[in-house]
Amino acid sequence: MKILVTGGAGFLGSHLCKRLLDENNEVLCVDNFFTGRRQNIADLLGDSNFQVIEEDITAPMEINGLDRIYNLACPASPPAYQKDPVFTWRTSVLGMNNILELSRKNGNIPVLQASTSEVYGDPLEHPQKESYWGNVNPCGIRSCYDEGKRAAETICMDFFRKYQTPIRLIRIFNTYGPNMDPNDGRVVSSFIVEALTNREITIYGDGTQTRSFQYVSDLIEGMTLMMENKDGFIGPVNIGNPDEFTMKELARVVLEMIPESTSKTAFRPIPGDDPKVRRPNISLAEKSLGWKPKVALREGLAKTIEYFRGQVL
Ligand code: NAD
Ligand code: UDP
């Protein structure tokens, strides 16, 4: 198949491009390199089935002969998406419309949208099921991302209702692994890089807030299963690992796994609207896709620490 991956030079997109090339597809990576890195796709450039197109999805695209579109373009780390909030919601809103129009120009091909657990905001239901509508501040510093992604889901559903576009909505929970940008400010990469370089491990707030961390290979498996499901299942479906940790626990595990580190933990003020808890209910993914995560936190962290040793030491 000829498959378009937007955001293909980012953390998740680079893993997805590799997986699709390994399955002998032709892969077009559209990226504007806002947060993406050329080094993430350097190994793929020699593959004659791989092409990089430097474009911004907020502008309409003309690409023919496509069979599938994975829409991953959007900065995902809070400091990155807050750097230019107007760009962030434009990417989710205008970009989503352009992607769905591109699907129609190619004969209404399947579009997988990388949505997020952030659509649940600071959740009042725990763990989060897909039926939960969420608790999102429309005016806060996270809104450009959260509300942008919520609007993108709406736009997908409306194309499905009006044009029967075969959409696939997945709500991704915090994912980590090799190819994360060491400086993008997300918690797993930050804690590991701080520990490896013997700097303070900065925990925001009192560190009792929770997240549920998924290793990247589990996500890519769930994502491709969702795209290729034969039941016309459109979602939304949670794709995440239900093992839940406080940020204090995560810091402790990272320090245990990097025993040579002299880093100490330090507490810093928590940014606005930071969700207090997050954990997916994955019954729907288990039932509809036969999917559940396989990689436990320590196993995934070991591979991620190995990657960052090569990046920062
Ligand atoms: P990332 O920042 O590493 O990758 C995003 C990629 O999109 C980058 O290569 C960036 O340059 C590109 N991009 C951004 N805006 C663009 C635009 N307007 N036009 C073209 N390219 C653009 O982030 P990631 O972690 O790989 O996330 C990928 C997708 O998955 C995002 O849509 C994100 O919202 C979603 N997601 C990720 C997580 C996670 O934990 N990693 C969780 C939930 C959802
Ligand atoms: N966090 C932290 N130290 C950091 C980066 C993040 O304590 O250096 C906290 C952050 O406040 C949040 C959690 O870790 O409660 C996850 O943050 P991340 O930015 O990785 O993802 P998100 O908040 O989008 O889930």
Coordinates of C-alpha atoms and ligand atoms in Angstrom, one line a residue:
M1 CA 0.0 0.0 0.0
K2 CA 1.0 3.7 -0.4
I3 CA 0.6 5.1 3.1
L4 CA 0.9 8.7 4.3
V5 CA 2.2 9.3 7.8
T6 CA 1.9 12.9 8.9
G7 CA 4.4 13.8 11.7
G8 CA 6.5 10.9 10.5
A9 CA 9.8 12.5 11.8
G10 CA 8.5 12.7 15.3
F11 CA 8.9 10.2 18.2
L12 CA 5.9 8.0 17.4
G13 CA 5.8 8.7 13.6
S14 CA 9.3 7.5 13.1
H15 CA 8.5 4.1 14.7
L16 CA 5.3 3.9 12.6
C17 CA 7.2 4.6 9.4
K18 CA 9.7 1.9 10.2
R19 CA 7.0 -0.6 11.0
L20 CA 5.1 0.1 7.7
L21 CA 8.3 0.0 5.6
D22 CA 9.2 -3.4 7.3
E23 CA 5.8 -4.6 6.0
N24 CA 6.8 -3.6 2.5
N25 CA 4.6 -0.6 2.1
E26 CA 5.5 2.6 0.3
V27 CA 5.6 5.3 3.0
L28 CA 5.3 9.1 2.5
C29 CA 6.3 11.1 5.6
V30 CA 4.9 14.6 5.7
D31 CA 6.5 16.7 8.4
N32 CA 7.3 20.4 8.9
F33 CA 10.0 19.6 11.6
F34 CA 8.3 21.7 14.2
T35 CA 9.3 19.1 16.8
G36 CA 10.4 16.3 14.5
R37 CA 14.1 15.4 14.1
R38 CA 15.9 14.3 10.9
Q39 CA 17.9 11.8 13.0
N40 CA 14.7 9.9 13.8
I41 CA 14.3 9.0 10.2
A42 CA 18.0 8.9 9.1
D43 CA 18.0 5.1 9.0
L44 CA 14.9 5.0 6.7
L45 CA 16.2 7.5 4.1
G46 CA 18.1 4.7 2.2
D47 CA 14.9 2.8 1.6
S48 CA 13.5 3.4 -1.9
N49 CA 10.0 3.0 -0.5
F50 CA 10.4 5.9 1.8
Q51 CA 9.9 9.6 0.9
V52 CA 10.0 12.7 3.0
I53 CA 7.8 15.7 2.1
E54 CA 8.6 18.9 4.1
E55 CA 5.1 20.4 4.4
D56 CA 2.7 21.8 7.0
I57 CA -0.7 20.0 7.2
T58 CA -2.4 23.4 8.0
A59 CA -2.2 24.0 4.2
P60 CA -4.3 21.8 1.8
M61 CA -2.2 18.9 0.2
E62 CA -2.3 17.4 -3.2
I63 CA -1.1 13.8 -3.1
N64 CA -2.5 11.0 -5.3
G65 CA -2.7 7.3 -5.2
L66 CA -2.8 6.9 -1.4
D67 CA -4.4 3.9 0.4
R68 CA -4.1 5.0 4.0
I69 CA -3.4 8.1 6.1
Y70 CA -2.1 8.1 9.7
N71 CA -2.4 11.6 11.1
L72 CA 0.2 12.0 13.8
A73 CA 1.3 15.6 13.1
C74 CA 1.0 17.8 16.2
P75 CA 3.4 18.7 18.9
A76 CA 2.7 16.5 21.9
S77 CA 4.9 17.7 24.8
P78 CA 3.3 20.4 26.9
P79 CA 6.2 22.9 26.5
A80 CA 6.3 22.2 22.8
Y81 CA 2.6 22.7 22.2
Q82 CA 2.4 25.7 24.4
K83 CA 5.3 27.4 22.6
D84 CA 3.0 28.4 19.7
P85 CA -0.6 27.7 20.9
V86 CA -2.2 29.1 17.7
F87 CA -0.1 26.8 15.6
T88 CA -1.1 23.9 17.8
W89 CA -4.8 24.3 17.5
R90 CA -4.5 25.2 13.8
T91 CA -2.6 21.9 13.3
S92 CA -5.4 19.9 15.0
V93 CA -8.3 21.8 13.5
L94 CA -7.3 23.0 10.0
G95 CA -4.9 20.1 9.6
M96 CA -7.6 17.5 10.4
N97 CA -9.9 19.1 7.8
N98 CA -7.2 19.0 5.2
I99 CA -6.4 15.4 6.0
L100 CA -10.0 14.3 5.7
E101 CA -10.3 16.2 2.4
L102 CA -7.2 14.5 1.2
S103 CA -8.8 11.2 2.0
R104 CA -11.9 12.1 -0.1
K105 CA -9.7 13.2 -3.0
N106 CA -8.1 9.7 -2.9
G107 CA -11.5 7.9 -2.9
N108 CA -12.4 8.1 0.8
I109 CA -9.5 6.1 2.1
P110 CA -9.1 5.2 5.9
V111 CA -7.7 7.9 8.1
L112 CA -6.3 7.1 11.6
Q113 CA -6.3 10.1 13.9
A114 CA -3.8 10.1 16.8
S115 CA -6.1 11.5 19.5
T116 CA -5.2 11.6 23.1
S117 CA -6.1 10.8 26.7
E118 CA -6.0 14.7 27.1
V119 CA -9.5 14.7 25.7
Y120 CA -10.5 13.6 29.2
G121 CA -8.8 16.6 30.7
D122 CA -8.4 16.5 34.5
P123 CA -10.8 13.5 34.8
L124 CA -13.5 13.1 37.3
E125 CA -14.0 9.5 36.3
H126 CA -11.1 7.1 37.0
P127 CA -10.0 5.0 35.2
Q128 CA -11.2 6.6 32.0
K129 CA -13.6 4.8 29.6
E130 CA -14.3 6.0 26.1
S131 CA -17.8 6.9 27.1
Y132 CA -16.5 9.6 29.5
W133 CA -16.9 13.1 28.0
G134 CA -14.0 14.6 30.0
N135 CA -13.3 17.6 32.2
V136 CA -11.4 20.1 30.1
N137 CA -10.8 23.8 30.7
P138 CA -11.5 25.6 27.4
C139 CA -9.4 28.7 28.3
G140 CA -6.3 27.3 29.9
I141 CA -2.7 26.8 28.8
R142 CA -3.4 23.2 27.8
S143 CA -6.5 24.1 25.8
C144 CA -4.8 24.6 22.5
Y145 CA -3.9 20.9 22.6
D146 CA -6.8 19.4 24.5
E147 CA -9.6 21.3 22.7
G148 CA -7.8 21.1 19.4
K149 CA -7.7 17.3 19.7
R150 CA -11.3 17.2 20.8
A151 CA -12.3 19.4 17.8
A152 CA -10.3 17.0 15.6
E153 CA -12.4 14.1 16.9
T154 CA -15.6 16.1 16.1
I155 CA -14.4 16.8 12.6
C156 CA -13.6 13.1 12.0
M157 CA -17.0 12.1 13.3
D158 CA -18.7 14.7 11.0
F159 CA -16.9 13.4 7.9
F160 CA -17.9 9.9 8.9
R161 CA -21.6 11.0 9.2
K162 CA -21.6 13.1 6.1
Y163 CA -19.3 11.3 3.7
Q164 CA -18.8 7.9 5.4
T165 CA -15.1 8.5 5.5
P166 CA -13.6 5.4 7.2
I167 CA -12.1 7.1 10.3
R168 CA -10.1 5.3 13.0
L169 CA -9.9 7.3 16.3
I170 CA -7.4 6.2 18.9
R171 CA -6.9 7.9 22.2
I172 CA -3.2 7.4 23.1
F173 CA -2.1 7.5 26.7
N174 CA 1.4 8.6 27.7
T175 CA 3.8 6.7 25.5
Y176 CA 7.6 6.6 25.8
G177 CA 10.6 5.0 24.2
P178 CA 13.6 5.6 21.9
N179 CA 13.5 8.5 19.5
M180 CA 11.9 10.8 22.1
D181 CA 13.6 14.2 22.0
P182 CA 15.9 14.4 25.1
N183 CA 14.9 18.1 25.5
D184 CA 11.2 18.1 24.8
G185 CA 10.2 18.2 28.5
R186 CA 8.0 15.1 28.8
V187 CA 8.4 13.4 32.1
V188 CA 10.0 10.1 31.1
S189 CA 12.7 11.7 28.9
S190 CA 13.3 14.5 31.4
F191 CA 13.8 12.2 34.4
I192 CA 16.1 9.8 32.5
V193 CA 18.2 12.6 31.0
E194 CA 18.5 14.4 34.3
A195 CA 19.5 11.2 36.0
L196 CA 22.1 10.3 33.3
T197 CA 23.6 13.8 33.5
N198 CA 23.5 14.0 37.4
R199 CA 21.2 17.0 37.4
E200 CA 18.2 17.5 39.7
I201 CA 15.2 15.4 38.9
T202 CA 12.5 18.0 38.7
I203 CA 9.1 16.8 40.0
Y204 CA 6.3 19.2 39.4
G205 CA 3.9 19.7 42.4
D206 CA 4.1 17.2 45.2
G207 CA 4.6 14.3 42.8
T208 CA 1.4 12.5 43.8
Q209 CA -0.2 13.0 40.4
T210 CA -0.4 9.8 38.3
R211 CA 0.1 8.7 34.7
S212 CA 0.0 5.3 33.1
F213 CA 3.0 4.7 30.8
Q214 CA 2.9 2.7 27.6
Y215 CA 6.0 1.5 25.7
V216 CA 6.1 2.6 22.1
S217 CA 6.0 -0.9 20.5
D218 CA 2.7 -1.7 22.2
L219 CA 1.2 1.5 20.8
I220 CA 2.4 0.9 17.3
E221 CA 0.8 -2.6 17.4
G222 CA -2.5 -1.2 18.6
M223 CA -2.4 1.6 16.1
T224 CA -1.9 -0.7 13.1
L225 CA -4.4 -3.2 14.4
M226 CA -7.0 -0.4 14.6
M227 CA -6.2 0.9 11.1
E228 CA -6.6 -2.6 9.5
N229 CA -9.5 -3.8 11.6
K230 CA -12.0 -5.6 9.3
D231 CA -15.1 -4.7 11.3
G232 CA -15.4 -1.1 10.3
F233 CA -14.7 -0.2 13.9
I234 CA -14.1 3.6 14.0
G235 CA -13.6 4.1 17.8
P236 CA -12.8 6.1 19.7
V237 CA -10.7 3.5 21.5
N238 CA -8.2 3.9 24.3
I239 CA -4.7 2.6 23.6
G240 CA -2.6 2.7 26.7
N241 CA -1.1 0.7 29.5
P242 CA -3.3 0.6 32.7
D243 CA -0.3 0.3 35.1
E244 CA -0.5 3.6 37.0
F245 CA 2.4 5.4 38.8
T246 CA 2.8 8.6 40.7
M247 CA 5.6 10.9 39.4
K248 CA 7.4 10.3 42.7
E249 CA 7.3 6.5 42.0
L250 CA 8.6 7.1 38.4
A251 CA 11.5 9.2 39.7
R252 CA 12.4 6.4 42.2
V253 CA 12.3 3.7 39.5
V254 CA 14.4 5.8 37.1
L255 CA 17.0 6.4 39.8
E256 CA 17.1 2.7 40.8
M257 CA 17.7 1.8 37.1
I258 CA 20.5 4.3 36.8
P259 CA 22.4 3.4 40.0
E260 CA 25.5 5.4 39.1
S261 CA 23.5 8.7 39.1
T262 CA 24.1 11.2 41.9
S263 CA 20.9 13.1 41.1
K264 CA 18.5 14.1 43.9
T265 CA 14.8 14.9 43.4
A266 CA 13.6 18.5 43.6
F267 CA 10.1 19.8 43.7
R268 CA 9.0 22.7 41.4
P269 CA 5.6 24.4 41.1
I270 CA 3.1 22.5 39.1
P271 CA 1.9 24.0 35.7
G272 CA -1.7 25.0 35.3
D273 CA -4.4 22.4 34.7
D274 CA -2.0 19.5 35.1
P275 CA -4.3 16.4 35.3
K276 CA -4.2 14.8 38.8
V277 CA -4.8 11.2 37.6
R278 CA -4.8 9.3 34.4
R279 CA -5.3 5.6 33.6
P280 CA -7.0 4.0 30.7
N281 CA -9.8 1.4 30.8
I282 CA -8.8 -0.8 27.9
S283 CA -11.7 -3.2 27.8
L284 CA -12.9 -1.9 24.4
A285 CA -9.4 -2.3 22.8
E286 CA -9.2 -5.9 24.2
K287 CA -12.7 -6.8 22.9
S288 CA -12.6 -5.0 19.6
L289 CA -9.0 -5.4 18.5
G290 CA -7.8 -8.3 20.7
W291 CA -5.1 -5.9 21.9
K292 CA -3.4 -5.3 25.2
P293 CA 0.0 -4.0 26.1
K294 CA 2.9 -6.5 26.7
V295 CA 5.8 -4.3 27.9
A296 CA 6.0 -3.5 31.6
L297 CA 7.5 -0.2 32.8
R298 CA 10.9 -1.5 33.9
E299 CA 11.4 -3.4 30.6
G300 CA 10.5 -0.4 28.5
L301 CA 12.5 2.0 30.6
A302 CA 15.6 -0.3 30.3
K303 CA 15.5 0.1 26.5
T304 CA 14.7 3.9 26.7
I305 CA 17.6 4.5 29.1
E306 CA 20.0 2.6 26.8
Y307 CA 18.8 4.9 23.9
F308 CA 19.4 8.1 26.0
R309 CA 22.8 6.9 27.1
G310 CA 23.8 7.1 23.4
Q311 CA 22.2 10.5 23.0
V312 CA 23.4 12.5 26.0
L313 CA 26.6 10.9 27.3
Ligands
NAD1 P1 6.3 14.6 18.4 O1 6.2 16.0 18.8 O2 7.6 13.8 18.6 O3 5.9 14.4 16.9 C1 5.0 15.2 16.2 C2 5.5 15.4 14.8 O4 4.5 16.2 14.0 C3 6.8 16.1 14.7 O5 7.6 15.5 13.8 C4 6.4 17.5 14.2 O6 7.4 18.2 13.5 C5 5.2 17.2 13.3 N1 4.3 18.3 13.1 C6 3.7 19.0 14.1 N2 2.9 19.9 13.5 C7 2.9 19.7 12.2 C8 2.2 20.4 11.1 N3 1.4 21.4 11.3 N4 2.5 19.9 9.9 C9 3.4 18.9 9.7 N5 4.0 18.3 10.7 C10 3.8 18.7 11.9 O7 5.1 13.9 19.2 P2 4.7 12.3 19.3 O8 4.8 12.0 20.7 O9 5.4 11.5 18.3 O10 3.1 12.4 19.0 C11 2.6 12.1 17.7 C12 1.1 12.2 17.8 O11 0.6 11.3 18.8 C13 0.6 13.6 18.1 O12 -0.5 13.9 17.3 C14 0.2 13.5 19.5 O13 -0.8 14.4 19.9 C15 -0.3 12.1 19.6 N6 -0.1 11.6 21.0 C16 1.1 11.2 21.5 C17 1.2 10.8 22.8 C18 2.5 10.4 23.5 O14 2.5 10.1 24.6 N7 3.6 10.4 22.7 C19 0.0 10.7 23.6 C20 -1.2 11.1 23.1 C21 -1.3 11.5 21.7
UDP2 N1 6.4 16.3 35.1 C1 7.3 16.4 36.1 N2 8.6 16.8 35.7 C2 9.0 17.0 34.5 C3 8.0 16.9 33.4 C4 6.7 16.6 33.8 O1 7.0 16.2 37.3 O2 10.2 17.3 34.2 C5 5.0 15.9 35.4 C6 3.9 16.8 34.8 O3 3.6 17.8 35.7 C7 2.8 15.8 34.7 C8 3.4 14.4 34.5 O4 4.8 14.6 34.9 O5 2.1 15.7 35.9 C9 3.4 14.0 33.0 O6 3.9 15.1 32.2 P1 4.2 15.0 30.7 O7 4.5 16.4 30.2 O8 5.1 13.9 30.3 O9 2.8 14.6 30.0 P2 1.3 15.0 30.3 O10 1.1 16.0 31.4 O11 0.9 15.6 29.0 O12 0.6 13.7 30.6

